[in-house]
mmCIF file of C-alpha atoms in Angstrom:
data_model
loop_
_atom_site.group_PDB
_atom_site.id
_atom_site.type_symbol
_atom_site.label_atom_id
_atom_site.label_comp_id
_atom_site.label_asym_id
_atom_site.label_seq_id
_atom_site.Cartn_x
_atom_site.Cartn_y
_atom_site.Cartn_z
ATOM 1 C CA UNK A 1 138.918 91.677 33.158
ATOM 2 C CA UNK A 2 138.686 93.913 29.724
ATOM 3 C CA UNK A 3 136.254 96.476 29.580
ATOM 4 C CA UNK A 4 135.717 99.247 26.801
ATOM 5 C CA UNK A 5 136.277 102.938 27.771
ATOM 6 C CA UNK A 6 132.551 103.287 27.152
ATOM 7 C CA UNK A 7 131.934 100.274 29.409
ATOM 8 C CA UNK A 8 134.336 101.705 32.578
ATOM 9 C CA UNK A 9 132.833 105.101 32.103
ATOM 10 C CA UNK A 10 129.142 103.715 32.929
ATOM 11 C CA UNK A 11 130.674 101.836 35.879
ATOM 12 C CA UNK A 12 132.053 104.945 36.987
ATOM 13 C CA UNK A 13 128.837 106.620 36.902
ATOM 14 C CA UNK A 14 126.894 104.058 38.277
ATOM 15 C CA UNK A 15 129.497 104.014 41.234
ATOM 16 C CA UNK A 16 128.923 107.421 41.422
ATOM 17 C CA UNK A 17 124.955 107.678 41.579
ATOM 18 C CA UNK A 18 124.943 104.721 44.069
ATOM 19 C CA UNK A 19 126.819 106.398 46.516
ATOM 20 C CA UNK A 20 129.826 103.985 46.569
ATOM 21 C CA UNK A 21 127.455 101.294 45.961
ATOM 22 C CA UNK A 22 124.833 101.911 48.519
ATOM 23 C CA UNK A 23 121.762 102.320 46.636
ATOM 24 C CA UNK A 24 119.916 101.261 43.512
ATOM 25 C CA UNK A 25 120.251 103.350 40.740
ATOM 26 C CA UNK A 26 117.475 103.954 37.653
ATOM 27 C CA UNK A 27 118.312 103.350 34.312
ATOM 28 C CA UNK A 28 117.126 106.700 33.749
ATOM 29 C CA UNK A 29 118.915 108.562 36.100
ATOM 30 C CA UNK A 30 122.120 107.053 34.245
ATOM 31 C CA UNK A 31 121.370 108.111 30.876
ATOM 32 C CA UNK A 32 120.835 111.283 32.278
ATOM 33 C CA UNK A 33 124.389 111.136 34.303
ATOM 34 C CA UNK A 34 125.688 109.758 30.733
ATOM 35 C CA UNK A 35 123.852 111.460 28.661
ATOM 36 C CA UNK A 36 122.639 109.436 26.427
ATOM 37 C CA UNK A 37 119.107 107.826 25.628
ATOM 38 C CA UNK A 38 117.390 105.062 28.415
ATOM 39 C CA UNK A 39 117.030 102.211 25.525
ATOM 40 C CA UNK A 40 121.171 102.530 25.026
ATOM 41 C CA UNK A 41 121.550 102.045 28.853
ATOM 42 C CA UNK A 42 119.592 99.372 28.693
ATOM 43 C CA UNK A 43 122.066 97.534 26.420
ATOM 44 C CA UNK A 44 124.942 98.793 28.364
ATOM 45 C CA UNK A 45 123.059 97.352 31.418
ATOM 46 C CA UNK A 46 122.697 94.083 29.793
ATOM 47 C CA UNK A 47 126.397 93.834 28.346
ATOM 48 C CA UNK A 48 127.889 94.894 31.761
ATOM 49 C CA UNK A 49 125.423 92.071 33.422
ATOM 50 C CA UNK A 50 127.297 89.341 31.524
ATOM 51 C CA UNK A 51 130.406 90.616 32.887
ATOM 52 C CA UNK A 52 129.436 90.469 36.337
ATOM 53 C CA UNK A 53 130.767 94.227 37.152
ATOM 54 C CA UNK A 54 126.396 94.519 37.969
ATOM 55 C CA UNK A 55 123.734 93.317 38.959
ATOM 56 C CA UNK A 56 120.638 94.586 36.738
ATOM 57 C CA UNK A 57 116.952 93.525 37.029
ATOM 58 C CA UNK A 58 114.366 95.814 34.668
ATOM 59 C CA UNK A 59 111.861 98.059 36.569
ATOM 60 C CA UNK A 60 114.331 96.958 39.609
ATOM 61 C CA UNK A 61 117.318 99.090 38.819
ATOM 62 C CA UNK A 62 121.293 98.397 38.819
ATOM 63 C CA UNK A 63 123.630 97.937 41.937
ATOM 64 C CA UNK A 64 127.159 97.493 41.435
ATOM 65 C CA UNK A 65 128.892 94.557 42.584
ATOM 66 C CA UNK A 66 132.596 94.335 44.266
ATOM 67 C CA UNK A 67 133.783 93.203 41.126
ATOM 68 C CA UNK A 68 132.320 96.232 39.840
ATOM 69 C CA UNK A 69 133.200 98.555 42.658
ATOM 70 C CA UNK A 70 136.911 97.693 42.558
ATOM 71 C CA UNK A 71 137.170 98.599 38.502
ATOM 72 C CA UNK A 72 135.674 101.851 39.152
ATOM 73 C CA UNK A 73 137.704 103.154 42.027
ATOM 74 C CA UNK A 74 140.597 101.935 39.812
ATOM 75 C CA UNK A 75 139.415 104.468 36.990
ATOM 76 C CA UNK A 76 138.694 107.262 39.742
ATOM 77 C CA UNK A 77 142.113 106.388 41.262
ATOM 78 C CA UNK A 78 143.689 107.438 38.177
ATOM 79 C CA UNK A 79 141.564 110.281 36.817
ATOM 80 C CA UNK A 80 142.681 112.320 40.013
ATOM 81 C CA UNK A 81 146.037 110.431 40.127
ATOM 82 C CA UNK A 82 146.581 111.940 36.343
ATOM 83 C CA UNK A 83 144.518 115.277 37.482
ATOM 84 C CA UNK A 84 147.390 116.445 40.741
ATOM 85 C CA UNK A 85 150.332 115.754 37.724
ATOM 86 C CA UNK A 86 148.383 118.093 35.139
ATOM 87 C CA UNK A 87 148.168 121.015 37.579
ATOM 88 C CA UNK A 88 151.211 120.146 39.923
ATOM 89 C CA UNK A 89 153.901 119.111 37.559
ATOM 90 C CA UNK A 90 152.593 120.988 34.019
ATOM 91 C CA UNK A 91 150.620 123.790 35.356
ATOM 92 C CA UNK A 92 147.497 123.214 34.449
ATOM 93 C CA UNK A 93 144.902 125.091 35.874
ATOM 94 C CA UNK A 94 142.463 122.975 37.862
ATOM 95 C CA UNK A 95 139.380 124.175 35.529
ATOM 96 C CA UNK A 96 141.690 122.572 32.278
ATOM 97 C CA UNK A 97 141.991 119.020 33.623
ATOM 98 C CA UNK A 98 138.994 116.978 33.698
ATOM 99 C CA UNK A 99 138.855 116.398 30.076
ATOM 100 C CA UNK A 100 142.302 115.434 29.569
ATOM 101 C CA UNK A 101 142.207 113.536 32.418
ATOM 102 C CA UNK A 102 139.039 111.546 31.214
ATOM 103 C CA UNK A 103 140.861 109.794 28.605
ATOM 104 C CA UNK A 104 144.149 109.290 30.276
ATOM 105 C CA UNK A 105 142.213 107.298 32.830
ATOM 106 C CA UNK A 106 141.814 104.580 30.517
ATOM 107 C CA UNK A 107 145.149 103.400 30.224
ATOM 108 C CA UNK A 108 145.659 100.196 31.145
ATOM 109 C CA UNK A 109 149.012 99.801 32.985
ATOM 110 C CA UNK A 110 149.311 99.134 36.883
ATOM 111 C CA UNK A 111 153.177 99.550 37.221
ATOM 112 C CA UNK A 112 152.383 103.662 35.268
ATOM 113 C CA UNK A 113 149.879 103.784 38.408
ATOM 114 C CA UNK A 114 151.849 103.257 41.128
ATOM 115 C CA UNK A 115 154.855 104.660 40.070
ATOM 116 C CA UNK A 116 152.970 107.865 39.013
ATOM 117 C CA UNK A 117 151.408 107.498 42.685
ATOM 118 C CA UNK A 118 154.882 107.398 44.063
ATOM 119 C CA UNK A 119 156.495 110.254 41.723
ATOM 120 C CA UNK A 120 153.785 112.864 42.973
ATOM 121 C CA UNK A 121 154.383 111.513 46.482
ATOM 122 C CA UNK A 122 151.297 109.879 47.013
ATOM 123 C CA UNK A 123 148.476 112.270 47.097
ATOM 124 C CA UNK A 124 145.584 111.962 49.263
ATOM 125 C CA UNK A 125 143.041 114.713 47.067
ATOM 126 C CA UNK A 126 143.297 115.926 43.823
ATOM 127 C CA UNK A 127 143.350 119.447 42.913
ATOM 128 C CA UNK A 128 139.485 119.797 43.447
ATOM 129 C CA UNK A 129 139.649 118.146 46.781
ATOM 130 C CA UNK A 130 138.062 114.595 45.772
ATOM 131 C CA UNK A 131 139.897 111.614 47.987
ATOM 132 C CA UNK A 132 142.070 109.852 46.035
ATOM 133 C CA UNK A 133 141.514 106.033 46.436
ATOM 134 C CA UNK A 134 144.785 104.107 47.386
ATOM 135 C CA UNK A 135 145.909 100.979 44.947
ATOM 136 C CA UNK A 136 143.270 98.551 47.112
ATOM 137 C CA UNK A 137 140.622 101.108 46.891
ATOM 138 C CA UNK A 138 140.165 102.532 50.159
ATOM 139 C CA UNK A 139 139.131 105.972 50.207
ATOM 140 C CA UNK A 140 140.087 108.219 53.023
ATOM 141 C CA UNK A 141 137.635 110.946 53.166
ATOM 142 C CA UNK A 142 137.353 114.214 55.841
ATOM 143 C CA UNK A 143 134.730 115.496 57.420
ATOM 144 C CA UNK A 144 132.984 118.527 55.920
ATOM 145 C CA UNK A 145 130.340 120.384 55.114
ATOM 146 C CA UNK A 146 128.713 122.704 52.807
ATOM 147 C CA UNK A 147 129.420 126.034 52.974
ATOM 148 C CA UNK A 148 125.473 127.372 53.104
ATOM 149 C CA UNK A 149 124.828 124.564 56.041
ATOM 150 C CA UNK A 150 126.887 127.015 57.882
ATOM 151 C CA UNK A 151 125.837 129.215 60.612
ATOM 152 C CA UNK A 152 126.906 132.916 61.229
ATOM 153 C CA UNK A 153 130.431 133.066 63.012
ATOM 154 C CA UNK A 154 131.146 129.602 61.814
ATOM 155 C CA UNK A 155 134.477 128.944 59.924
ATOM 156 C CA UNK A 156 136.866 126.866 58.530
ATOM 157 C CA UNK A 157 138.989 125.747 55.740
ATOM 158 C CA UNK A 158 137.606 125.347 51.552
ATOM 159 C CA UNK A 159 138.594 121.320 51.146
ATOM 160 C CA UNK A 160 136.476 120.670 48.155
ATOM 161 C CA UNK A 161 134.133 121.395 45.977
ATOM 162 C CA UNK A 162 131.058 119.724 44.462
ATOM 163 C CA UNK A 163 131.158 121.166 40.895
ATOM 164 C CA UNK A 164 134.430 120.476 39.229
ATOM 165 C CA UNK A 165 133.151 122.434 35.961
ATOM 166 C CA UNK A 166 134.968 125.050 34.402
ATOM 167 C CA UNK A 167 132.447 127.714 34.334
ATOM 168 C CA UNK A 168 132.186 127.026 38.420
ATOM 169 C CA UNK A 169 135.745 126.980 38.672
ATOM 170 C CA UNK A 170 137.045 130.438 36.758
ATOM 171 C CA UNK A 171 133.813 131.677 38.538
ATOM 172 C CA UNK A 172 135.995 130.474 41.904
ATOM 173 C CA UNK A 173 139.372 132.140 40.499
ATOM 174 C CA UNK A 174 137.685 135.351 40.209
ATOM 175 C CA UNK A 175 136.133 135.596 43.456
ATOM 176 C CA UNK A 176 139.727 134.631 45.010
ATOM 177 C CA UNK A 177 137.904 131.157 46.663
ATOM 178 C CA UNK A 178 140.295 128.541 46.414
ATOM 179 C CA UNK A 179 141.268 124.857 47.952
ATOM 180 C CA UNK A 180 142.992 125.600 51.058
ATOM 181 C CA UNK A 181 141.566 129.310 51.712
ATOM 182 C CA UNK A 182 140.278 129.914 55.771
ATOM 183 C CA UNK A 183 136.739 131.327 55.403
ATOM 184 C CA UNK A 184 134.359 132.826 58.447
ATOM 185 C CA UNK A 185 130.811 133.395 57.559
ATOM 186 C CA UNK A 186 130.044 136.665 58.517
ATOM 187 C CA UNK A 187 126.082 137.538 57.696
ATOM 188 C CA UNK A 188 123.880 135.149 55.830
ATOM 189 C CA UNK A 189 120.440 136.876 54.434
ATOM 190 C CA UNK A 190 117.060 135.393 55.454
ATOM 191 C CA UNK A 191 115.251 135.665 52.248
ATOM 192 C CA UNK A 192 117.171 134.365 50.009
ATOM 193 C CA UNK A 193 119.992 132.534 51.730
ATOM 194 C CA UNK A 194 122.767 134.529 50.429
ATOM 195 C CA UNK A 195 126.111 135.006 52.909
ATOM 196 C CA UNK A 196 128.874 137.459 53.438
ATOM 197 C CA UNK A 197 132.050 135.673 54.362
ATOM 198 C CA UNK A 198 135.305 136.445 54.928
ATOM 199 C CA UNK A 199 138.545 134.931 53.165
ATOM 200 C CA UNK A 200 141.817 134.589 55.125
ATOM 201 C CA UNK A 201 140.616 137.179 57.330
ATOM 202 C CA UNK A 202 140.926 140.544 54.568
ATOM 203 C CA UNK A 203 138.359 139.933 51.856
ATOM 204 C CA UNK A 204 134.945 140.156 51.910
ATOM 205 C CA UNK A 205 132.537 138.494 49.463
ATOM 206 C CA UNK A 206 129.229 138.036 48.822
ATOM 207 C CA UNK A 207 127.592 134.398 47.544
ATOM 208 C CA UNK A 208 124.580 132.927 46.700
ATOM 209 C CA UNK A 209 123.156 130.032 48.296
ATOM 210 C CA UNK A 210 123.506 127.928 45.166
ATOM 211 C CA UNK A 211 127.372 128.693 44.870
ATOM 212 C CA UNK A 212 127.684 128.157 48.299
ATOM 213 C CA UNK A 213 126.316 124.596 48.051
ATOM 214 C CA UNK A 214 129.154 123.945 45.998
ATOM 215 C CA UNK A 215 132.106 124.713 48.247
ATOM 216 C CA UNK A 216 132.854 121.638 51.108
ATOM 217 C CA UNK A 217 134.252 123.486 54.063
ATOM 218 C CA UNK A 218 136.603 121.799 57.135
ATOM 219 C CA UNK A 219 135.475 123.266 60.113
ATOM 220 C CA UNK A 220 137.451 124.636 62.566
#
């Protein structure tokens, strides 16, 4: 089937709000994912309808159908696919590669997939820790948490994070919190949820609740 960029993108999102497809979503809350006004959803809506890729009722909201589901792991598949070669092969950093990697996941070529897919090896998580989706879509996630749903003397390993924007990330840099780093949460602070932790067990920092919702922690 032959969608328009624009057309894959809302798929995406919709995929995306729904939870993998698990919920309804509001024509609202997708112009707001999209940015974009509710009345030009609405003829997204409609056009993507036609094609069968959702199902759309008004005042009823959209769920995405397998058809749909399958297109937009395919797009996800190669947005991280295309965001492990930026950073692992031409040294990107990982707060330079989600625009770049927006538009290269429109290409249309299965054989540049897979033997992408096979030249980095065949990643599991892309440089921000997102599962990658394999070429029939199945998605092999961890388990983790948030860092500031943990307790005092819990710890465990940074495996993702929730905001892949570049402010967040060159905030991350600078602290020294990075994919892969062992962290133990030493204090956390009653009144405003704040914690100390400690980063592969020799620096201390201190982060605010709303940062720390951001970080997805292995626990060990």
């Amino acid at each position: 089937m032959s969608l328009t960029i624009a057309e894959e993108n809302y798929l995406k999102a919709i995929y995306h709000l729904s939870d993998g497809g698990t919920k309804s979503v509001s024509t609202n809350d997708i112009a707001a994912e999209i940015k974009t006004k509710p009345a030009s959803v609405s003829d997204m809506l409609r056009k993507l309808g036609d094609k069968a890729v959702i199902e759309y009722r008004k005042y009823y909201g959209v769920n995405i159908t397998e058809e749909g589901k399958k297109i937009a792991l395919g797009t996800i598949r190669k947005h991280r696919l295309w965001e492990v070669f930026l950073v692992d092969k031409l040294q990107f950093a990982w707060d330079e590669v989600h625009e770049v990697a927006e538009e290269l996941e429109h290409i249309q070529s299965p054989l540049l997939i897979q033997r992408l897919d096979a030249y980095l090896n065949y990643p599991k998580f892309d440089p921000h820790g997102d599962p990658i989706p394999d070429e029939f879509g199945d998605v092999k996630a961890r388990p983790r948490v948030a860092l500031n749903e943990m307790e005092i003397g819990q710890s465990g390993q940074i495996v993702a994070v929730k905001d892949s924007s570049a402010a967040f990330l060159q905030y991350l840099d600078k602290v020294g919190a990075y994919i892969g780093a062992r962290i133990k949460v030493m204090d956390k602070v009653e009144f405003d949820g704040s914690l100390e932790i400690l980063v592969d067990q020799k620096k201390n920092l201190f982060m605010s609740k709303d940062v720390a919702a951001n970080i997805l922690i292995q626990q060990s």
